[in-house]
PDB file of C-alpha atoms and ligand atoms in Angstrom:
ATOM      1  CA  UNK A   1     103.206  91.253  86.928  1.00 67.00           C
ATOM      2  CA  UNK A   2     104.870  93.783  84.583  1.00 80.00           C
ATOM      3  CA  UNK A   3     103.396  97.746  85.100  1.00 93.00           C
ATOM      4  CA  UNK A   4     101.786  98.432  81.745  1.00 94.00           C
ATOM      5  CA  UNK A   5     102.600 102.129  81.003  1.00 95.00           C
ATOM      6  CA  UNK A   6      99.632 104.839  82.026  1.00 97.00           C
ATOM      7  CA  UNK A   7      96.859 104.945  79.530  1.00 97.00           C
ATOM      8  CA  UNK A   8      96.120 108.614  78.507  1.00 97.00           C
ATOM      9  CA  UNK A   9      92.411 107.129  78.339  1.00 98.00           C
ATOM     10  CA  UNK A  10      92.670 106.192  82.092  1.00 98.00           C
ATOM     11  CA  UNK A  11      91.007 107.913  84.706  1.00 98.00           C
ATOM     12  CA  UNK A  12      94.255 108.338  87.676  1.00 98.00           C
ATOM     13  CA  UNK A  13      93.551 108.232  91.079  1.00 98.00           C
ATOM     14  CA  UNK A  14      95.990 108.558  93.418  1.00 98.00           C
ATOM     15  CA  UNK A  15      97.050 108.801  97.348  1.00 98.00           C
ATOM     16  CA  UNK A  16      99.268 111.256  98.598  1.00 98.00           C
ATOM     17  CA  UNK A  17     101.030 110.490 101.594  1.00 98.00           C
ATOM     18  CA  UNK A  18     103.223 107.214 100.928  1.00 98.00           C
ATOM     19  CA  UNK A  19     102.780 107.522  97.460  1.00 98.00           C
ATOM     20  CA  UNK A  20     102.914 110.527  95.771  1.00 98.00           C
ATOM     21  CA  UNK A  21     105.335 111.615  98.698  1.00 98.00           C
ATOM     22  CA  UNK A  22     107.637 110.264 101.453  1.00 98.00           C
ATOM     23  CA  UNK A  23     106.827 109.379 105.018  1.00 98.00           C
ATOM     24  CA  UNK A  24     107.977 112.573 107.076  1.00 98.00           C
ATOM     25  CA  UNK A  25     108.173 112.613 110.927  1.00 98.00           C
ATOM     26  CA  UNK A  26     104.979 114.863 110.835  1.00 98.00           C
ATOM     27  CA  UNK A  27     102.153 115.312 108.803  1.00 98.00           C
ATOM     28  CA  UNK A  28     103.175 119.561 107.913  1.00 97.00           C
ATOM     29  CA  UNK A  29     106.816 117.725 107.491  1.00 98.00           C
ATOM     30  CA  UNK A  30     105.706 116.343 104.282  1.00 98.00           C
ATOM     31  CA  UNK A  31     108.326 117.359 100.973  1.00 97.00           C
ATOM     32  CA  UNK A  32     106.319 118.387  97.722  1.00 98.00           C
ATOM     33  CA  UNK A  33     109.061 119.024  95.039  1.00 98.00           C
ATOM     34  CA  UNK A  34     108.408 121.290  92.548  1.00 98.00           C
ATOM     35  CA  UNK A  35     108.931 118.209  90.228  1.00 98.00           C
ATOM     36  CA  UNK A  36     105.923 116.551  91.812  1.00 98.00           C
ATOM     37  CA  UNK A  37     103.839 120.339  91.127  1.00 98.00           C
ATOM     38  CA  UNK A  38     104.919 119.397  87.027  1.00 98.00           C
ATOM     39  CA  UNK A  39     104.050 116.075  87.253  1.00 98.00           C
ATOM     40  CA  UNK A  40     100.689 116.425  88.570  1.00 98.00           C
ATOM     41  CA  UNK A  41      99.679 119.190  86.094  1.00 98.00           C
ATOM     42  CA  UNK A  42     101.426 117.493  83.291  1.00 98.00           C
ATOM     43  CA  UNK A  43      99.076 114.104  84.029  1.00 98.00           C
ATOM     44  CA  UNK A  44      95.716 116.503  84.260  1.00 98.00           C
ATOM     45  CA  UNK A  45      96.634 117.641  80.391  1.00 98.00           C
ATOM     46  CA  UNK A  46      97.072 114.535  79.553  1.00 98.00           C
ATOM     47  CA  UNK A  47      94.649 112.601  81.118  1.00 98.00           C
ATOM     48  CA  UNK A  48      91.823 115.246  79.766  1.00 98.00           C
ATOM     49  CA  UNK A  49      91.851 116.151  83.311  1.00 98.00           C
ATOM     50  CA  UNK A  50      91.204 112.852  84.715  1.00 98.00           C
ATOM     51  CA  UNK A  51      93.137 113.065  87.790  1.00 98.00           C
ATOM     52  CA  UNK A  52      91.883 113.085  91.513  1.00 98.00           C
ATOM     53  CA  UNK A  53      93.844 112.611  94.414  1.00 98.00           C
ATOM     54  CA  UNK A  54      92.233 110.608  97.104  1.00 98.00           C
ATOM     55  CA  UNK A  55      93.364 111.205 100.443  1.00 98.00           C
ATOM     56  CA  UNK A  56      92.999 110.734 104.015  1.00 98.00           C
ATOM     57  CA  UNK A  57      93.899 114.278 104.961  1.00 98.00           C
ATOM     58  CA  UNK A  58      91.287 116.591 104.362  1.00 97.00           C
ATOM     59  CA  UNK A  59      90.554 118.219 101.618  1.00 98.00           C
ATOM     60  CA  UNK A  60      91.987 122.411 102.984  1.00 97.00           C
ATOM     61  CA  UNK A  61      95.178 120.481 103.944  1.00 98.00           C
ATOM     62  CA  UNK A  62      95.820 118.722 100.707  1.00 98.00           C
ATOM     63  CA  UNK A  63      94.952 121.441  98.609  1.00 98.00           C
ATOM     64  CA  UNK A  64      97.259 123.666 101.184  1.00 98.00           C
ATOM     65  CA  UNK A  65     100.191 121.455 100.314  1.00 98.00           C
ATOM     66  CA  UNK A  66      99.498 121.727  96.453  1.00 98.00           C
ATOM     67  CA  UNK A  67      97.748 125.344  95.907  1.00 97.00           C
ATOM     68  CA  UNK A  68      98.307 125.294  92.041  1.00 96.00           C
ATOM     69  CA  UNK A  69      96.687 121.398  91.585  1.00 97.00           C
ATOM     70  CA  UNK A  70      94.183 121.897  88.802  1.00 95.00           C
ATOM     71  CA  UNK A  71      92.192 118.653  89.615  1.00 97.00           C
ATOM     72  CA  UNK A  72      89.638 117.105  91.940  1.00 98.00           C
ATOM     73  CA  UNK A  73      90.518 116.208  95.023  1.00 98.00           C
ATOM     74  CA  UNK A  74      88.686 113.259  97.641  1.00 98.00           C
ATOM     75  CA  UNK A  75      89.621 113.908 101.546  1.00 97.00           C
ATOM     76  CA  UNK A  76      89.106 112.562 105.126  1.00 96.00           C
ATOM     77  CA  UNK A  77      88.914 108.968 103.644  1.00 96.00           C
ATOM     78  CA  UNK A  78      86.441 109.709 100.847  1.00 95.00           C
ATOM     79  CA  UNK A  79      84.331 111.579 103.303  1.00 95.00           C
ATOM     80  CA  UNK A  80      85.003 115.346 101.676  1.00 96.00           C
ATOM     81  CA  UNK A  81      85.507 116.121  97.872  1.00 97.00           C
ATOM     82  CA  UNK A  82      86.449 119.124  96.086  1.00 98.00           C
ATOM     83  CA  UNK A  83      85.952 119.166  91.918  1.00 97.00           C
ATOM     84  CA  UNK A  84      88.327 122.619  92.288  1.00 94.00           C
ATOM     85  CA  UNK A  85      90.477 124.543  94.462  1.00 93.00           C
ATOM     86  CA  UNK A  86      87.980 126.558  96.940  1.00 93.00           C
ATOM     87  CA  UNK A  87      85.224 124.067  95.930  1.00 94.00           C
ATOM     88  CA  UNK A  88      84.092 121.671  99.232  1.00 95.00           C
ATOM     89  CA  UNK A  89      81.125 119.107  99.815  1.00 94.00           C
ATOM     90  CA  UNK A  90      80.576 116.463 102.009  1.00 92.00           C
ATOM     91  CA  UNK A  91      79.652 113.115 100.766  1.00 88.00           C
ATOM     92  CA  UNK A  92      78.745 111.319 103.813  1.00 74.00           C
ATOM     93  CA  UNK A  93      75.422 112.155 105.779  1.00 69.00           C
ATOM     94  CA  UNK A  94      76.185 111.361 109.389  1.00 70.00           C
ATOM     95  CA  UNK A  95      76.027 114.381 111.465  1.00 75.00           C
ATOM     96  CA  UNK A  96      77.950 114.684 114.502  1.00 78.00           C
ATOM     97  CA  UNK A  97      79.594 117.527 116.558  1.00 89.00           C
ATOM     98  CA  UNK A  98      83.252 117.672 115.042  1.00 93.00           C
ATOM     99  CA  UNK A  99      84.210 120.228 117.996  1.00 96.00           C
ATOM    100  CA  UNK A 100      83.328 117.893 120.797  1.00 96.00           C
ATOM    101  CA  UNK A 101      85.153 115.083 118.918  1.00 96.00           C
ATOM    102  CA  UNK A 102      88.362 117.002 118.730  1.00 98.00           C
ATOM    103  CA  UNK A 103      87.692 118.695 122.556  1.00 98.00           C
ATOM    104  CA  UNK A 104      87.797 115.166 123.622  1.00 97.00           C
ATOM    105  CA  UNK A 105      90.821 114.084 121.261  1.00 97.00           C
ATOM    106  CA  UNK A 106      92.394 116.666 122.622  1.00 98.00           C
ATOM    107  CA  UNK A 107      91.849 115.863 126.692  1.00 98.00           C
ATOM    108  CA  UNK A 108      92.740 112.227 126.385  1.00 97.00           C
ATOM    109  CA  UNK A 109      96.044 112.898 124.587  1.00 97.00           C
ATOM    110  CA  UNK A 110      97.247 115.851 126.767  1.00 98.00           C
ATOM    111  CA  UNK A 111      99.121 113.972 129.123  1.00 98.00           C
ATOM    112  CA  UNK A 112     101.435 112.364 126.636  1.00 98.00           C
ATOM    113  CA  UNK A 113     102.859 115.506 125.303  1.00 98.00           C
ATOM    114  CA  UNK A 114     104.845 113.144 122.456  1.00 98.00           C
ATOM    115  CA  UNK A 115     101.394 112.469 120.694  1.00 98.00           C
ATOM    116  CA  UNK A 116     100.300 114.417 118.045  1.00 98.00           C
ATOM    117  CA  UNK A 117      96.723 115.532 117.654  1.00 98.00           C
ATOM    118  CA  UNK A 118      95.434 116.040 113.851  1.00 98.00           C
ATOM    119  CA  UNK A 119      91.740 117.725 113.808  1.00 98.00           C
ATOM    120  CA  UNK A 120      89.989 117.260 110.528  1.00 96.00           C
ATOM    121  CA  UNK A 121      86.674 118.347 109.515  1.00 93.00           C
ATOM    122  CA  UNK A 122      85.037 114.744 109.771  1.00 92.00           C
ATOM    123  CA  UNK A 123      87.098 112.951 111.875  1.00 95.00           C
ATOM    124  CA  UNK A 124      90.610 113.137 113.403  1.00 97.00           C
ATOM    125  CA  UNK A 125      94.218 111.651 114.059  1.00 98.00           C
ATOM    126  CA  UNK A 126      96.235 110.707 116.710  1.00 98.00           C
ATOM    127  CA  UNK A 127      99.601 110.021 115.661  1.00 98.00           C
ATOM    128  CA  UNK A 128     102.273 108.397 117.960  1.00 98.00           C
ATOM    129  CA  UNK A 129     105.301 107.880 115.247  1.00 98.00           C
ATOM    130  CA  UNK A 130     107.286 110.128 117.913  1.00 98.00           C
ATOM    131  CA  UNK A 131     106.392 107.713 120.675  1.00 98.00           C
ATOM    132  CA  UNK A 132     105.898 104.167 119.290  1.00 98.00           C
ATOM    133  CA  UNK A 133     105.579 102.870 122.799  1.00 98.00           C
ATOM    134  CA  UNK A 134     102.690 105.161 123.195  1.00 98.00           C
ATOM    135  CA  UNK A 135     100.825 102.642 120.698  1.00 98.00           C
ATOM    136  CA  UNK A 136      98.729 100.844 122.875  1.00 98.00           C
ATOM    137  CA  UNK A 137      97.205 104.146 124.974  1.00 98.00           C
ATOM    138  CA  UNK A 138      96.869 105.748 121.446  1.00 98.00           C
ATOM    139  CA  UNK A 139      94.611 102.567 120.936  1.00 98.00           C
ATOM    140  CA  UNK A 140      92.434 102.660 123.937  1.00 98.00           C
ATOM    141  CA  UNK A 141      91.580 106.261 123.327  1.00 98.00           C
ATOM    142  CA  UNK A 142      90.692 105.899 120.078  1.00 98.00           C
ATOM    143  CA  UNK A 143      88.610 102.679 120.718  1.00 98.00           C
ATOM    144  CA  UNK A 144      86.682 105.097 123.629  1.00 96.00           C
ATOM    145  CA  UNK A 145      86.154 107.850 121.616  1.00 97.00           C
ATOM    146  CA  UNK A 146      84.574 104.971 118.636  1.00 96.00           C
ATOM    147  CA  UNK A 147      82.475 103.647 121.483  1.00 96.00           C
ATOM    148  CA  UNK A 148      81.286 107.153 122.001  1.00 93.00           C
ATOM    149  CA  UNK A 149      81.059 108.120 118.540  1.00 93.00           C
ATOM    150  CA  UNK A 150      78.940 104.975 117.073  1.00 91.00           C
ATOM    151  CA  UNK A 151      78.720 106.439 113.569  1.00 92.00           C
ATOM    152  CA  UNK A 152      82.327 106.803 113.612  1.00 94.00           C
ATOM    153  CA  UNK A 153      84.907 103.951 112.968  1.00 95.00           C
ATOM    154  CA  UNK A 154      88.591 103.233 113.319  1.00 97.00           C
ATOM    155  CA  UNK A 155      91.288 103.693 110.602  1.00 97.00           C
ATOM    156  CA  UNK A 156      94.343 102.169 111.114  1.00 97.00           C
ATOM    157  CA  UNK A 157      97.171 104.464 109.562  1.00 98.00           C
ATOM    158  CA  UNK A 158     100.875 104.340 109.502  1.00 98.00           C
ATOM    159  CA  UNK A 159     101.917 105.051 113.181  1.00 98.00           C
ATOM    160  CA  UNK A 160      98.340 106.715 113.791  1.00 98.00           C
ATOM    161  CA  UNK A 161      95.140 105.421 114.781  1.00 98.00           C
ATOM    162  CA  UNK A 162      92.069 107.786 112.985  1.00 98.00           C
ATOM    163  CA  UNK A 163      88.326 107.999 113.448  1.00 97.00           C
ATOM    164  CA  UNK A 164      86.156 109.020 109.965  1.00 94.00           C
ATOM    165  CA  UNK A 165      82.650 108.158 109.407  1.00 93.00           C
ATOM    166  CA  UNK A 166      81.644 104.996 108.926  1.00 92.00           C
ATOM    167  CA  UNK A 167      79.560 104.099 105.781  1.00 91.00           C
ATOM    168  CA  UNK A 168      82.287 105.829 103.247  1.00 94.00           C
ATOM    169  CA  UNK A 169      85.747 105.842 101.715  1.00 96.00           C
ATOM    170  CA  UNK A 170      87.952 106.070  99.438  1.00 98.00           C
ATOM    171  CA  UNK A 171      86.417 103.500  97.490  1.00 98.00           C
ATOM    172  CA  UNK A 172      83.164 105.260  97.571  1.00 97.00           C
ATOM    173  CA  UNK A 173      84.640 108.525  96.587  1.00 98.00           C
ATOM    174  CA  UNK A 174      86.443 106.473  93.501  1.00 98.00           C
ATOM    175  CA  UNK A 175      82.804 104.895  92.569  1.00 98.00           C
ATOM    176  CA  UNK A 176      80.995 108.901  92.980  1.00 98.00           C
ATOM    177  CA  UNK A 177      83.806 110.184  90.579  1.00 98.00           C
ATOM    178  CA  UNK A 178      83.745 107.609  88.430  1.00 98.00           C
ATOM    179  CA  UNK A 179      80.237 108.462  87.523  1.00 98.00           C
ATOM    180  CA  UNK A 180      81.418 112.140  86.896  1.00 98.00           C
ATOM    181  CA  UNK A 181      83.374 113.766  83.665  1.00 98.00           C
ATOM    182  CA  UNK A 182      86.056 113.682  82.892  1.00 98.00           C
ATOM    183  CA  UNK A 183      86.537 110.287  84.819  1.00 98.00           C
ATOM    184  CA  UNK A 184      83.092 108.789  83.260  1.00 98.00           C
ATOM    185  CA  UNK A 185      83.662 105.489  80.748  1.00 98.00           C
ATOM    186  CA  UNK A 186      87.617 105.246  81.565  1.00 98.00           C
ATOM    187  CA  UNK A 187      89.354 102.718  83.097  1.00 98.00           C
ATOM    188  CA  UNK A 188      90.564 103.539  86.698  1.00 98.00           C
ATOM    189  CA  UNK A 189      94.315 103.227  87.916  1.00 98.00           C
ATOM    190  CA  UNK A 190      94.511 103.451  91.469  1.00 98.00           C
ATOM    191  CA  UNK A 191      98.104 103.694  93.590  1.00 98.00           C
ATOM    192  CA  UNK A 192      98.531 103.737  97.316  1.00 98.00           C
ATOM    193  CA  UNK A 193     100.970 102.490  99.977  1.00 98.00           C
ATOM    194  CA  UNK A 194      97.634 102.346 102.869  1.00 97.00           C
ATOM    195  CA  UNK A 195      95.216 100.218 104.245  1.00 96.00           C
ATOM    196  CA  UNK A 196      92.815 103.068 103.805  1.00 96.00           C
ATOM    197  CA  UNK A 197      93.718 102.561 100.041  1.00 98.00           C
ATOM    198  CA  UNK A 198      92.680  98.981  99.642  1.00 98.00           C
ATOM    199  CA  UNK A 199      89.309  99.037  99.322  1.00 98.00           C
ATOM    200  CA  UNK A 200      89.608 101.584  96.389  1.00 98.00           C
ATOM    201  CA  UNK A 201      92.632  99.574  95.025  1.00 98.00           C
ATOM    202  CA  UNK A 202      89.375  96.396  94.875  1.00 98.00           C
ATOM    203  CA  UNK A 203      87.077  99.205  93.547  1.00 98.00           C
ATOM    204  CA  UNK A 204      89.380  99.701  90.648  1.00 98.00           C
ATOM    205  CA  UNK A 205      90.248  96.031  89.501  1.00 98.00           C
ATOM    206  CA  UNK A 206      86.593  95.328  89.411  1.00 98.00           C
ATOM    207  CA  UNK A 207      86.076  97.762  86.888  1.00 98.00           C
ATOM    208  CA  UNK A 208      88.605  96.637  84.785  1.00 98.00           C
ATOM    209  CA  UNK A 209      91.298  99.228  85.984  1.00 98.00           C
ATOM    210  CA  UNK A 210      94.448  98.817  87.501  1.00 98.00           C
ATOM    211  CA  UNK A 211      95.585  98.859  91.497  1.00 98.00           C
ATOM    212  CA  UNK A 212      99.117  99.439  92.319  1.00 98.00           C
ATOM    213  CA  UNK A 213     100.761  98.910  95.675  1.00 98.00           C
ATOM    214  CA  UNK A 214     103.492 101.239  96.905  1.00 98.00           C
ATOM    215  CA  UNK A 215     105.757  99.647  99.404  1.00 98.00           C
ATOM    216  CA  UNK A 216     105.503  96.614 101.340  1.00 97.00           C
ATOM    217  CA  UNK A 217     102.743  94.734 102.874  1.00 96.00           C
ATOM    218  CA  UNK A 218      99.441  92.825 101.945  1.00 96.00           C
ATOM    219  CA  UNK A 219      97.390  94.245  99.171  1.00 98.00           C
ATOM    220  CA  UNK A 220      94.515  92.859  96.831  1.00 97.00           C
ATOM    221  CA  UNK A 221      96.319  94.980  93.761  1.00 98.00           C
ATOM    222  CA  UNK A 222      98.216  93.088  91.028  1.00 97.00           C
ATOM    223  CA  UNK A 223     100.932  95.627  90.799  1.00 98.00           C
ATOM    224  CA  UNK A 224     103.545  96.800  93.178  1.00 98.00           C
ATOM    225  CA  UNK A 225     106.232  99.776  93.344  1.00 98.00           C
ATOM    226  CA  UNK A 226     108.895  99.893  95.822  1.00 98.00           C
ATOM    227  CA  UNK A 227     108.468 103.835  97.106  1.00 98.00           C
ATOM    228  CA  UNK A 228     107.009 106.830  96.010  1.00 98.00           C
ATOM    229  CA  UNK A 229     110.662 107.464  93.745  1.00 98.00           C
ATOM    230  CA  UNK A 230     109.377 104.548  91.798  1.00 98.00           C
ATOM    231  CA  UNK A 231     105.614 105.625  91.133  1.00 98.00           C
ATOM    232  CA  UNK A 232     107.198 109.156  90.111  1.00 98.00           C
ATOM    233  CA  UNK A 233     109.593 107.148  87.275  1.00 97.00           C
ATOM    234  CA  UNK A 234     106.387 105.427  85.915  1.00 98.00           C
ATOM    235  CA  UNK A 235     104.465 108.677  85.796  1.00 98.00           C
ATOM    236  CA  UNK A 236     107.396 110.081  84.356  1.00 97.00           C
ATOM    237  CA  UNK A 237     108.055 107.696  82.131  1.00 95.00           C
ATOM    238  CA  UNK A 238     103.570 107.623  80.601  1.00 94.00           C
ATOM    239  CA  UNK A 239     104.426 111.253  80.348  1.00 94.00           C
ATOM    240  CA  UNK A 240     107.075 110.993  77.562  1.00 89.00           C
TER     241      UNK A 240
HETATM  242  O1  LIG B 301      95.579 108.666 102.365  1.00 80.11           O
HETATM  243  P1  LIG B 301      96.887 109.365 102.506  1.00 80.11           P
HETATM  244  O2  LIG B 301      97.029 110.556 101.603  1.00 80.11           O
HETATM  245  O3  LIG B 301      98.060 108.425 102.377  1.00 80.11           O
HETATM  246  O4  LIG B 301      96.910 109.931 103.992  1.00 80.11           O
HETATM  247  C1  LIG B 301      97.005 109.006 105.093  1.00 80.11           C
HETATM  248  C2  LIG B 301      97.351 109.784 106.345  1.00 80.11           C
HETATM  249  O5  LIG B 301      98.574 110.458 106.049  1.00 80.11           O
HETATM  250  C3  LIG B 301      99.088 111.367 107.013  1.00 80.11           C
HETATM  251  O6  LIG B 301      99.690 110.636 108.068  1.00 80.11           O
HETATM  252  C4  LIG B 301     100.751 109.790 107.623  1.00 80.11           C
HETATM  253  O7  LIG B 301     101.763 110.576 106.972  1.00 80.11           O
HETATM  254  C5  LIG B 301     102.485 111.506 107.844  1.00 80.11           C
HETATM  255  C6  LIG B 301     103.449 112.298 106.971  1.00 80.11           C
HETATM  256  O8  LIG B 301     104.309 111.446 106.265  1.00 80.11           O
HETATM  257  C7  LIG B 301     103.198 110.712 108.925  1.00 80.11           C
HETATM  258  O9  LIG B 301     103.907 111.603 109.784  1.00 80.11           O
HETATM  259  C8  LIG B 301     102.168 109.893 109.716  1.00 80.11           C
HETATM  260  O10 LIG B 301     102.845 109.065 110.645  1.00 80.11           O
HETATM  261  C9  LIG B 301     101.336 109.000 108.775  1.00 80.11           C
HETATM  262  O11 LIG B 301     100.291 108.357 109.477  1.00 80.11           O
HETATM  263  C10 LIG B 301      98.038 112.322 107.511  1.00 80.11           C
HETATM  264  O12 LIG B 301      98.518 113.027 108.627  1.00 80.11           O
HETATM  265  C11 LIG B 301      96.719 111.650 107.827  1.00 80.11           C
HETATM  266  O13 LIG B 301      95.721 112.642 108.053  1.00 80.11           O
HETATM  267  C12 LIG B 301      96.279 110.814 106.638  1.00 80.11           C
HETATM  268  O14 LIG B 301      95.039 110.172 106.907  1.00 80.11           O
END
């Protein structure tokens, strides 16, 4: 199906690693152009500010990556949002002792110095995209520490296994914003390359809006992209 150009009318939503930027060996490894730092700010003026960036990484690590974003921003999986730089609240209710999580995260990986541990506020990573063979141990810890953490699930992620609270995500978080202004009474567009993104890529069809798939793979949206180059030529393009 053709990509219609971006509405200014339309609330954006939109994932970061994937899609707004290119896998990198390591999460901190991540490029963010100065051309991206435009483009965003460029698409809150037009959008009347109706741009939030939905994420899996938490919310102090997104914003670290793009210090001067002017708009919302939706991390740990929809579990964290923040309407404005230095602005944080939790949108999930489960309480559980983050310190222990990541002590424990922590132990089980030490003995396979090639995995990388990422501690986030509700939840974390265990990436193994520097050991692929390490995939299967990467999975029994993870299923452990979701045994031992009930109101905690899995969350499958490109060469990483995650554990977030169970109950929200980022199709929640699209649903709570859309309820908010600016994004209130526009249609939402929705892109993301994850299977953490589908269920807001759903959230957004049924309202009317727009889901667009970047890369490869199954995906309930109607529209697809080849790579984050290509999302950045549509955005480009709505923008002139
Ligand atoms: O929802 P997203 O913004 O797409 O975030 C999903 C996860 O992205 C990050 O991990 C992934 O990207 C890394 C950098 O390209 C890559 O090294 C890693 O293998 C990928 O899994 C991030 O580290 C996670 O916290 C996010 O949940």
């Amino acid at each position: 199906m053709t990509l219609p150009p971006l509405s200014p009318d339309a609330a954006l939503f939109l994932d970061f690693d994937g899609c707004l930027v290119d896998i990198a060996p390591r999460p901190d490894a991540v490029r963010v152009t100065g051309a991206l730092r435009d483009r965003l700010a460029r698409l809150h003026d037009r959008q009347g500010g109706a741009v939030a960036l939905i994420s899996g990484r938490d919310v102090a690590d997104l914003r670290g990556h793009l210090p001067d974003f002017p708009g919302v921003v939706a991390g740990s999986h929809g579990s964290e949002l923040s309407l404005r730089a230095g602005h944080v609240q939790t949108l999930h209710h489960a309480e559980f002792d983050a310190a222990a999580l990541h002590a424990d995260l922590r132990a089980l990986a030490a003995p396979h110095p090639a995995l990388l541990v990422e501690e986030k506020p509700h939840g974390g990573a265990l990436h193994y995209r520097a050991a692929p063979e390490l995939e299967p141990e990467v999975r029994r810890i993870m299923q452990d520490l979701a045994a031992r953490n009930p109101h905690l699930m899995l969350q499958p992620a490109k060469m990483a296994l995650e554990l977030r609270p169970a109950g929200v995500g980022k199709d929640s978080a699209l649903a709570h914003l859309m309820t908010l202004e600016p994004f209130h009474g526009r249609l939402p567009v929705f892109a993301g390359d994850d299977t953490t993104d589908e269920p807001a890529m759903a959230e957004a069809q049924s309202r009317g809006g727009m889901a667009i798939k970047i890369g490869e793979g199954a995906t309930a949206a109607a529209h697809r992209l080849p790579d984050p180059a290509a999302l950045a030529l549509w955005l480009d393009r709505s923008l002139t």
